[in-house]
Amino acid sequence: MTSVTKARRTARLSRALGLALTPKAVKYFEKRPYPPGQHGRGRRSNSDYAVRLTEKQRLRAQYQLREKQLHRAYFEAKKLPGLTGESMIELLETRLDALVLRAGFARTILQARQFVSHRHILVDGEIVNIPSYRVKPGQTIQVKPKSQTLEAFADAAEGSNSDVQASVPSYLSVQLEELKAQLVARPKRSEVPVTCDVALVVEYYAR
């Protein structure tokens, strides 16, 4: 699949879900901020099921997870004390790939996942190449010193990704010029820059 085809597919998904999923999708979404297809401008289904399904798809798309992965996060969260939705977001947000993105080391969640898989990321000084690795408060994430000279990381250290990222959330302490970050607290839903009504996602899976 070419990069152009991927961009178009992402743009269509962005329009279907009502939010831009990547920097490249922004211009397409702004130009046509309604669902694709000949009935895109018409009224969308507002059934309870459709609303919950859309919220679930929005959450899944922002973390770029397979359905099985998101469903597993729901079951894990269900076993934890407190609100299932809050716990679910915390589980997703403490994934290594998500924190690499939030720290500003990558421009998209897919790029962050690639950086982890290609062994560019250290956790407490050790290479971790599993994107779903769960980072614990107090642990430090850093781009491997030998990788810091790569163009993507050199640009990131200069803040080049700030144009597509929300401000660094309070649960992360970031030294961008050193490409280093520490998870200082458990992420709270109100602090996580994700567009989703997580209560509806929980209702979708609990049906």
mmCIF file of C-alpha atoms in Angstrom:
data_model
loop_
_atom_site.group_PDB
_atom_site.id
_atom_site.type_symbol
_atom_site.label_atom_id
_atom_site.label_comp_id
_atom_site.label_asym_id
_atom_site.label_seq_id
_atom_site.Cartn_x
_atom_site.Cartn_y
_atom_site.Cartn_z
ATOM 1 C CA MET A 1 0.000 0.000 0.000
ATOM 2 C CA THR A 2 1.448 3.380 -0.996
ATOM 3 C CA SER A 3 1.770 6.305 1.418
ATOM 4 C CA VAL A 4 -0.837 8.200 -0.613
ATOM 5 C CA THR A 5 -3.337 5.335 -0.282
ATOM 6 C CA LYS A 6 -2.665 5.108 3.464
ATOM 7 C CA ALA A 7 -3.192 8.851 3.841
ATOM 8 C CA ARG A 8 -6.503 8.680 1.990
ATOM 9 C CA ARG A 9 -7.712 5.758 4.100
ATOM 10 C CA THR A 10 -6.756 7.616 7.266
ATOM 11 C CA ALA A 11 -8.520 10.739 6.001
ATOM 12 C CA ARG A 12 -11.707 8.746 5.327
ATOM 13 C CA LEU A 13 -11.552 7.213 8.803
ATOM 14 C CA SER A 14 -10.969 10.646 10.313
ATOM 15 C CA ARG A 15 -14.078 11.954 8.578
ATOM 16 C CA ALA A 16 -16.107 8.923 9.638
ATOM 17 C CA LEU A 17 -15.106 9.331 13.293
ATOM 18 C CA GLY A 18 -15.236 13.106 13.405
ATOM 19 C CA LEU A 19 -11.625 13.806 14.368
ATOM 20 C CA ALA A 20 -8.277 14.111 12.581
ATOM 21 C CA LEU A 21 -6.154 11.051 13.399
ATOM 22 C CA THR A 22 -2.832 12.172 11.919
ATOM 23 C CA PRO A 23 -1.184 15.470 10.939
ATOM 24 C CA LYS A 24 -1.648 14.631 7.239
ATOM 25 C CA ALA A 25 -5.345 13.962 7.781
ATOM 26 C CA VAL A 26 -5.961 17.423 9.225
ATOM 27 C CA LYS A 27 -6.219 19.238 5.891
ATOM 28 C CA TYR A 28 -8.557 16.605 4.434
ATOM 29 C CA PHE A 29 -10.717 16.630 7.546
ATOM 30 C CA GLU A 30 -10.938 20.434 7.601
ATOM 31 C CA LYS A 31 -11.914 20.474 3.926
ATOM 32 C CA ARG A 32 -14.617 17.820 4.349
ATOM 33 C CA PRO A 33 -15.556 17.541 8.050
ATOM 34 C CA TYR A 34 -18.392 15.115 7.407
ATOM 35 C CA PRO A 35 -18.520 11.331 6.854
ATOM 36 C CA PRO A 36 -17.456 9.974 3.447
ATOM 37 C CA GLY A 37 -19.971 8.700 0.918
ATOM 38 C CA GLN A 38 -22.894 10.240 -0.948
ATOM 39 C CA HIS A 39 -24.921 10.517 2.254
ATOM 40 C CA GLY A 40 -22.082 11.965 4.295
ATOM 41 C CA ARG A 41 -23.792 15.317 4.773
ATOM 42 C CA GLY A 42 -27.057 13.712 5.799
ATOM 43 C CA ARG A 43 -28.229 12.867 9.276
ATOM 44 C CA ARG A 44 -26.253 10.117 10.925
ATOM 45 C CA SER A 45 -27.773 7.287 12.929
ATOM 46 C CA ASN A 46 -28.208 8.318 16.550
ATOM 47 C CA SER A 47 -29.274 4.973 17.979
ATOM 48 C CA ASP A 48 -27.723 4.087 21.325
ATOM 49 C CA TYR A 49 -25.741 1.291 19.722
ATOM 50 C CA ALA A 50 -24.416 3.509 16.923
ATOM 51 C CA VAL A 51 -23.315 6.209 19.372
ATOM 52 C CA ARG A 52 -21.490 3.714 21.587
ATOM 53 C CA LEU A 53 -19.906 1.983 18.600
ATOM 54 C CA THR A 54 -18.598 5.293 17.268
ATOM 55 C CA GLU A 55 -17.026 6.190 20.613
ATOM 56 C CA LYS A 56 -15.372 2.785 20.791
ATOM 57 C CA GLN A 57 -14.007 3.201 17.267
ATOM 58 C CA ARG A 58 -12.744 6.698 18.101
ATOM 59 C CA LEU A 59 -10.799 5.396 21.088
ATOM 60 C CA ARG A 60 -9.435 2.447 19.158
ATOM 61 C CA ALA A 61 -8.324 4.650 16.248
ATOM 62 C CA GLN A 62 -6.499 7.156 18.454
ATOM 63 C CA TYR A 63 -4.351 4.399 19.931
ATOM 64 C CA GLN A 64 -4.302 2.468 16.618
ATOM 65 C CA LEU A 65 -5.180 -0.825 18.305
ATOM 66 C CA ARG A 66 -6.753 -3.981 17.007
ATOM 67 C CA GLU A 67 -10.214 -4.771 18.331
ATOM 68 C CA LYS A 68 -8.861 -7.658 20.387
ATOM 69 C CA GLN A 69 -6.319 -5.366 22.068
ATOM 70 C CA LEU A 70 -8.919 -2.781 23.051
ATOM 71 C CA HIS A 71 -11.313 -5.464 24.277
ATOM 72 C CA ARG A 72 -8.519 -6.934 26.404
ATOM 73 C CA ALA A 73 -7.873 -3.510 27.949
ATOM 74 C CA TYR A 74 -11.549 -3.322 28.883
ATOM 75 C CA PHE A 75 -11.443 -6.705 30.618
ATOM 76 C CA GLU A 76 -8.261 -5.751 32.484
ATOM 77 C CA ALA A 77 -9.800 -2.460 33.590
ATOM 78 C CA LYS A 78 -12.951 -4.204 34.740
ATOM 79 C CA LYS A 79 -10.934 -6.150 37.324
ATOM 80 C CA LEU A 80 -9.380 -3.024 38.813
ATOM 81 C CA PRO A 81 -10.897 -0.915 41.609
ATOM 82 C CA GLY A 82 -12.575 2.348 40.655
ATOM 83 C CA LEU A 83 -14.346 3.360 37.461
ATOM 84 C CA THR A 84 -13.730 0.955 34.597
ATOM 85 C CA GLY A 85 -13.474 3.746 32.042
ATOM 86 C CA GLU A 86 -10.865 5.638 34.060
ATOM 87 C CA SER A 87 -8.835 2.468 34.539
ATOM 88 C CA MET A 88 -9.120 1.617 30.847
ATOM 89 C CA ILE A 89 -7.669 4.964 29.795
ATOM 90 C CA GLU A 90 -4.860 4.591 32.325
ATOM 91 C CA LEU A 91 -3.972 1.163 30.942
ATOM 92 C CA LEU A 92 -3.910 2.473 27.370
ATOM 93 C CA GLU A 93 -2.023 5.631 28.232
ATOM 94 C CA THR A 94 0.778 3.851 30.103
ATOM 95 C CA ARG A 95 1.646 1.791 27.031
ATOM 96 C CA LEU A 96 5.204 2.593 25.973
ATOM 97 C CA ASP A 97 4.200 3.684 22.467
ATOM 98 C CA ALA A 98 1.602 6.113 23.853
ATOM 99 C CA LEU A 99 4.119 7.733 26.201
ATOM 100 C CA VAL A 100 6.743 8.036 23.443
ATOM 101 C CA LEU A 101 4.116 10.006 21.522
ATOM 102 C CA ARG A 102 3.041 12.174 24.487
ATOM 103 C CA ALA A 103 6.672 13.001 25.266
ATOM 104 C CA GLY A 104 7.053 14.519 21.803
ATOM 105 C CA PHE A 105 9.549 11.975 20.488
ATOM 106 C CA ALA A 106 7.201 10.976 17.624
ATOM 107 C CA ARG A 107 4.608 12.694 15.448
ATOM 108 C CA THR A 108 2.024 9.882 15.395
ATOM 109 C CA ILE A 109 1.200 6.816 17.457
ATOM 110 C CA LEU A 110 2.258 4.604 14.538
ATOM 111 C CA GLN A 111 5.636 6.308 14.335
ATOM 112 C CA ALA A 112 6.022 5.908 18.102
ATOM 113 C CA ARG A 113 5.224 2.204 17.776
ATOM 114 C CA GLN A 114 7.801 1.858 15.010
ATOM 115 C CA PHE A 115 10.463 3.559 17.128
ATOM 116 C CA VAL A 116 9.830 1.091 19.940
ATOM 117 C CA SER A 117 9.742 -1.955 17.660
ATOM 118 C CA HIS A 118 12.993 -0.906 15.981
ATOM 119 C CA ARG A 119 14.774 -0.847 19.358
ATOM 120 C CA HIS A 120 15.324 2.901 19.597
ATOM 121 C CA ILE A 121 13.721 3.285 23.034
ATOM 122 C CA LEU A 122 15.133 2.567 26.490
ATOM 123 C CA VAL A 123 13.173 2.110 29.719
ATOM 124 C CA ASP A 124 15.341 2.599 32.794
ATOM 125 C CA GLY A 125 18.396 2.164 30.583
ATOM 126 C CA GLU A 126 17.294 -1.104 28.977
ATOM 127 C CA ILE A 127 16.026 -1.566 25.408
ATOM 128 C CA VAL A 128 12.317 -2.380 25.285
ATOM 129 C CA ASN A 129 10.924 -3.251 21.854
ATOM 130 C CA ILE A 130 7.368 -4.110 22.900
ATOM 131 C CA PRO A 131 4.965 -1.207 22.163
ATOM 132 C CA SER A 132 2.392 -2.508 24.662
ATOM 133 C CA TYR A 133 4.930 -2.584 27.500
ATOM 134 C CA ARG A 134 3.276 -1.042 30.558
ATOM 135 C CA VAL A 135 5.362 1.784 32.004
ATOM 136 C CA LYS A 136 5.131 2.289 35.762
ATOM 137 C CA PRO A 137 5.314 5.615 37.633
ATOM 138 C CA GLY A 138 8.944 6.424 38.352
ATOM 139 C CA GLN A 139 10.299 4.726 35.241
ATOM 140 C CA THR A 140 12.326 6.722 32.719
ATOM 141 C CA ILE A 141 11.923 6.571 28.941
ATOM 142 C CA GLN A 142 14.748 7.692 26.690
ATOM 143 C CA VAL A 143 15.790 7.501 23.079
ATOM 144 C CA LYS A 144 18.879 5.291 22.798
ATOM 145 C CA PRO A 145 22.005 7.518 22.586
ATOM 146 C CA LYS A 146 23.125 5.943 19.295
ATOM 147 C CA SER A 147 19.699 6.682 17.794
ATOM 148 C CA GLN A 148 19.568 10.321 18.845
ATOM 149 C CA THR A 149 21.554 11.407 15.777
ATOM 150 C CA LEU A 150 18.859 10.098 13.424
ATOM 151 C CA GLU A 151 17.024 12.926 11.687
ATOM 152 C CA ALA A 152 13.615 12.146 13.199
ATOM 153 C CA PHE A 153 14.988 12.258 16.741
ATOM 154 C CA ALA A 154 17.283 15.238 16.163
ATOM 155 C CA ASP A 155 14.257 17.170 14.894
ATOM 156 C CA ALA A 156 12.143 15.977 17.831
ATOM 157 C CA ALA A 157 14.770 17.228 20.289
ATOM 158 C CA GLU A 158 14.392 20.679 18.740
ATOM 159 C CA GLY A 159 10.633 20.601 19.289
ATOM 160 C CA SER A 160 9.625 19.954 15.690
ATOM 161 C CA ASN A 161 6.694 17.769 16.760
ATOM 162 C CA SER A 162 5.056 20.468 18.870
ATOM 163 C CA ASP A 163 2.905 21.568 15.923
ATOM 164 C CA VAL A 164 0.965 18.290 16.021
ATOM 165 C CA GLN A 165 1.061 17.521 19.738
ATOM 166 C CA ALA A 166 -0.953 18.714 22.683
ATOM 167 C CA SER A 167 1.047 20.187 25.566
ATOM 168 C CA VAL A 168 2.909 17.627 27.660
ATOM 169 C CA PRO A 169 0.491 16.165 30.209
ATOM 170 C CA SER A 170 1.246 16.639 33.907
ATOM 171 C CA TYR A 171 1.880 12.929 34.480
ATOM 172 C CA LEU A 172 5.021 13.174 32.332
ATOM 173 C CA SER A 173 8.220 15.048 33.068
ATOM 174 C CA VAL A 174 10.063 15.644 29.805
ATOM 175 C CA GLN A 175 13.589 16.813 29.023
ATOM 176 C CA LEU A 176 13.069 17.131 25.300
ATOM 177 C CA GLU A 177 16.566 18.269 24.386
ATOM 178 C CA GLU A 178 17.856 15.059 25.993
ATOM 179 C CA LEU A 179 15.007 12.978 24.532
ATOM 180 C CA LYS A 180 14.229 11.750 28.016
ATOM 181 C CA ALA A 181 10.932 11.516 29.911
ATOM 182 C CA GLN A 182 9.717 10.112 33.197
ATOM 183 C CA LEU A 183 6.255 8.914 34.114
ATOM 184 C CA VAL A 184 5.775 10.759 37.403
ATOM 185 C CA ALA A 185 2.167 9.784 38.171
ATOM 186 C CA ARG A 186 -0.679 7.579 37.030
ATOM 187 C CA PRO A 187 -2.547 9.272 34.158
ATOM 188 C CA LYS A 188 -5.970 10.649 35.041
ATOM 189 C CA ARG A 189 -8.677 10.701 32.387
ATOM 190 C CA SER A 190 -9.039 14.481 32.610
ATOM 191 C CA GLU A 191 -5.332 14.880 31.737
ATOM 192 C CA VAL A 192 -5.151 12.467 28.815
ATOM 193 C CA PRO A 193 -5.396 14.205 25.398
ATOM 194 C CA VAL A 194 -7.812 11.706 23.873
ATOM 195 C CA THR A 195 -11.173 12.615 22.329
ATOM 196 C CA CYS A 196 -13.648 10.053 23.596
ATOM 197 C CA ASP A 197 -16.561 9.546 25.966
ATOM 198 C CA VAL A 198 -15.046 6.513 27.660
ATOM 199 C CA ALA A 199 -18.236 5.790 29.615
ATOM 200 C CA LEU A 200 -19.933 4.986 26.305
ATOM 201 C CA VAL A 201 -17.073 2.663 25.389
ATOM 202 C CA VAL A 202 -17.602 0.789 28.643
ATOM 203 C CA GLU A 203 -21.334 0.599 27.905
ATOM 204 C CA TYR A 204 -20.560 -0.782 24.450
ATOM 205 C CA TYR A 205 -18.479 -3.648 25.822
ATOM 206 C CA ALA A 206 -20.816 -4.281 28.775
ATOM 207 C CA ARG A 207 -23.881 -4.741 26.554
#
